[in-house]
PDB file of C-alpha atoms in Angstrom:
ATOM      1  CA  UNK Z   1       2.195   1.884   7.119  1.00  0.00           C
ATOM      2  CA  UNK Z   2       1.698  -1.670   7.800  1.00  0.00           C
ATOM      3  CA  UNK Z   3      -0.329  -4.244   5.347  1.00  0.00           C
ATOM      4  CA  UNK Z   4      -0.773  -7.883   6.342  1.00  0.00           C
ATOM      5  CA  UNK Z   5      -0.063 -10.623   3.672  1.00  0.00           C
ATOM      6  CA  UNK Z   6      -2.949 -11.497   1.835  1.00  0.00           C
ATOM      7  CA  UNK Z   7      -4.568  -8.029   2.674  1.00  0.00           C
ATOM      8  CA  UNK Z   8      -5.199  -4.823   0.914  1.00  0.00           C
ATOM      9  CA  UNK Z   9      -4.830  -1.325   1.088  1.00  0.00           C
ATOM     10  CA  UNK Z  10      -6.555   1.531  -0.721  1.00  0.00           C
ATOM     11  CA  UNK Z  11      -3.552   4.612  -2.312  1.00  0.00           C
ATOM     12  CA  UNK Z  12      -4.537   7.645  -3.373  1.00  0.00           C
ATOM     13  CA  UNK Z  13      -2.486  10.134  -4.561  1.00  0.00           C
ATOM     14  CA  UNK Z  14      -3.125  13.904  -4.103  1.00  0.00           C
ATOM     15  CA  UNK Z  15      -1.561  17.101  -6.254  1.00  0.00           C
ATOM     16  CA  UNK Z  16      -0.447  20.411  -4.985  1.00  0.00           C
ATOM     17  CA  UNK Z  17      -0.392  23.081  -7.271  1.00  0.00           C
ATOM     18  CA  UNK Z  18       1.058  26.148  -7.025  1.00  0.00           C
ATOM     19  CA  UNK Z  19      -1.772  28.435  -7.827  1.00  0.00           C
ATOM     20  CA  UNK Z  20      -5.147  26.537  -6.111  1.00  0.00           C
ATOM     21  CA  UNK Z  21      -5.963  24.069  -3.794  1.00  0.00           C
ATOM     22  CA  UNK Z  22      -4.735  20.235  -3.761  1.00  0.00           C
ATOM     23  CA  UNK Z  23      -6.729  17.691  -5.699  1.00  0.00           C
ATOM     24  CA  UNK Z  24      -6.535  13.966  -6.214  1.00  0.00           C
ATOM     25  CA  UNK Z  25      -4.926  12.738  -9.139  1.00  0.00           C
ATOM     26  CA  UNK Z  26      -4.462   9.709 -10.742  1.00  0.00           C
ATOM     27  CA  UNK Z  27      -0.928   8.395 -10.826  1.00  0.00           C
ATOM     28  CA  UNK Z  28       0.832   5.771 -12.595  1.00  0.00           C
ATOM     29  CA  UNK Z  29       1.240   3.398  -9.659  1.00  0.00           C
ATOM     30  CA  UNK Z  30       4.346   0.956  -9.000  1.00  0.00           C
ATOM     31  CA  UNK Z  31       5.876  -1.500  -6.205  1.00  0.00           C
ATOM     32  CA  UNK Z  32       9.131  -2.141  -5.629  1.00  0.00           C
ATOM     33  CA  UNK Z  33       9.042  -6.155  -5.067  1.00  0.00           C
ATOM     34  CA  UNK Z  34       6.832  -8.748  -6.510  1.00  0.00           C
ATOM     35  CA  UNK Z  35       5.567  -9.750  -3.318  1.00  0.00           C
ATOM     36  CA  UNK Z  36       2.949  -6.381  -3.875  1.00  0.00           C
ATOM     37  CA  UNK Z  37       0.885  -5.364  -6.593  1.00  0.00           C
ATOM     38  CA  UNK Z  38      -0.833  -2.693  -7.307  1.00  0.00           C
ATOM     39  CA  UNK Z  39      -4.227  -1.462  -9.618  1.00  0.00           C
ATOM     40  CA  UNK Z  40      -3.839   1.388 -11.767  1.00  0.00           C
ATOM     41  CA  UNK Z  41      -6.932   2.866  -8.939  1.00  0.00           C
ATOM     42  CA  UNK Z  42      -4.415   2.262  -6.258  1.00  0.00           C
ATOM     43  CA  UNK Z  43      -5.301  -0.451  -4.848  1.00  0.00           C
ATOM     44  CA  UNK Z  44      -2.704  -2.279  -3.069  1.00  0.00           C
ATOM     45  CA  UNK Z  45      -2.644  -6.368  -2.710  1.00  0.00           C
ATOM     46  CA  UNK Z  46      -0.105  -7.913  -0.728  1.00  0.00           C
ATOM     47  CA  UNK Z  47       0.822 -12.048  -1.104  1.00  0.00           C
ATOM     48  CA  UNK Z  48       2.775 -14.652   1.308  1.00  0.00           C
ATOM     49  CA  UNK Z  49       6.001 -13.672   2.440  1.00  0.00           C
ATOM     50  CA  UNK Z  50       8.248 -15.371   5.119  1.00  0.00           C
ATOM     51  CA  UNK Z  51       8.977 -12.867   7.054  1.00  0.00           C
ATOM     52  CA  UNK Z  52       8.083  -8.947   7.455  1.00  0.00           C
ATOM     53  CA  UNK Z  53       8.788  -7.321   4.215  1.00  0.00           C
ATOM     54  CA  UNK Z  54       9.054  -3.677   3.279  1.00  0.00           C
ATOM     55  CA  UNK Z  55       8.220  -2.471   0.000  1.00  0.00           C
ATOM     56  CA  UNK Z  56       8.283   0.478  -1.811  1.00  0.00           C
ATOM     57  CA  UNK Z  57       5.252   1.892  -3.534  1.00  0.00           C
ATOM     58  CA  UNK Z  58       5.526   4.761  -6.121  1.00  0.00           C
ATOM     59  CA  UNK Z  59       3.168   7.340  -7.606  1.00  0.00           C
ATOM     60  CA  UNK Z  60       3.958   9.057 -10.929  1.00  0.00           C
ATOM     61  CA  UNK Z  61       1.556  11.641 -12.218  1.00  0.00           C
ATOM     62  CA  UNK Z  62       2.501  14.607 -14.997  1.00  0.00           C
ATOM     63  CA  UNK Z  63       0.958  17.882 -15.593  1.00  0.00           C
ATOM     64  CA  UNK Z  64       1.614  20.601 -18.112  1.00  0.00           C
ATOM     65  CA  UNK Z  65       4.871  18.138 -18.991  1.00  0.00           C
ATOM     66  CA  UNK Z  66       6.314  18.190 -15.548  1.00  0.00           C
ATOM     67  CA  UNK Z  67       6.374  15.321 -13.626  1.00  0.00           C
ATOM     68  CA  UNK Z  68       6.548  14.270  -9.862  1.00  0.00           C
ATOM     69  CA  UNK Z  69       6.975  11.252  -8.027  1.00  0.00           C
ATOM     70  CA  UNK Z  70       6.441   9.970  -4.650  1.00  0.00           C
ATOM     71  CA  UNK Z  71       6.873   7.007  -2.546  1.00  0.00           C
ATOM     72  CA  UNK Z  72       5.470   5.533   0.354  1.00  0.00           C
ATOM     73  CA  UNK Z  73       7.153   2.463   2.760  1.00  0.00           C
ATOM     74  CA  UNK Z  74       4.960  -0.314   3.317  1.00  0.00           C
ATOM     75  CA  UNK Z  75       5.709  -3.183   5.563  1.00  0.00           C
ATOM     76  CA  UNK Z  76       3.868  -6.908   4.493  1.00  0.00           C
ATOM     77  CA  UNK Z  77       3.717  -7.817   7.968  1.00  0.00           C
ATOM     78  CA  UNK Z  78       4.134 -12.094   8.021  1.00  0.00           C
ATOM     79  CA  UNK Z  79       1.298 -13.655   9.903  1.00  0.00           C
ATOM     80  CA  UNK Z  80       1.856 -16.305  12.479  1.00  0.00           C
ATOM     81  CA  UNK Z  81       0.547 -19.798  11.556  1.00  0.00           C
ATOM     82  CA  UNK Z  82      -2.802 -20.294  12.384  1.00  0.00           C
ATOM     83  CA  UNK Z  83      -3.681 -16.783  12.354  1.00  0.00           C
ATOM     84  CA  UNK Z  84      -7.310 -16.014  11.283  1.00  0.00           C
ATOM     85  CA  UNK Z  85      -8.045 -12.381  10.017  1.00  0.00           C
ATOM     86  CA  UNK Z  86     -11.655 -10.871  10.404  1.00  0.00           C
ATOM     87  CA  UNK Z  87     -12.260  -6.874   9.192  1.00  0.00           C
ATOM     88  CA  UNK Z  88      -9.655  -5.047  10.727  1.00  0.00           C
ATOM     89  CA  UNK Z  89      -9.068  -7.355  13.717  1.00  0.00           C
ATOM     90  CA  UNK Z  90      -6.566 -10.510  14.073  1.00  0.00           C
ATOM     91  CA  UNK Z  91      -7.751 -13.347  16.429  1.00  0.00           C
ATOM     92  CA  UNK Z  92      -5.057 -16.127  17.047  1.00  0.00           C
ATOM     93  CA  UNK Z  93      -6.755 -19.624  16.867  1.00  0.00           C
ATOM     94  CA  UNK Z  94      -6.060 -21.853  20.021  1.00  0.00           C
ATOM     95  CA  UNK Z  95      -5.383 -18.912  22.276  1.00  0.00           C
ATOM     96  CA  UNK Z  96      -6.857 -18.413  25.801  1.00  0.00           C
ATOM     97  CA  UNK Z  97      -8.928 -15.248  25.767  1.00  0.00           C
TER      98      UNK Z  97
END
């Protein structure tokens, strides 16, 4: 899972119990560098960083007083200078098309 710096990218973490189906859940959220944060919704913002940058995102959720974790890898992918973002495209300014 890639997120560009200065981007965003929606978490949602999903349960699966033993006796029914899975369901989402909300988790306590956490990031392993301050380079991320997240919302307690999930929501994932990434700031500058100098060069690609993997971070560690964590979910945290308890039920009938056990608890579970998981974690996710996320790369902040460094943007060249002069690098204009648009939805979910990346155009380059000054390059031949």
């Amino acid at each position: 899972m890639t997120v560009n710096e200065g981007g965003s990218a929606q978490y949602v973490a999903t349960a699966t119990f033993s006796d029914g189906p899975a369901q989402t859940v909300t988790p306590v959220w956490s990031e392993s560098l301050p380079v991320t944060s997240i919302s307690a919704s999930g929501l994932l913002s990434a700031g500058s960083v100098s060069s690609d940058t993997q971070v560690t995102i964590t979910a945290r959720y308890t039920a009938g007083g056990v608890s579970r974790t998981a974690t996710k890898s996320v790369t902040v992918l460094n943007l060249p200078s002069g690098t204009v973002q648009f939805s979910s495209s990346t155009y380059t300014v000054g390059e031949a098309t």
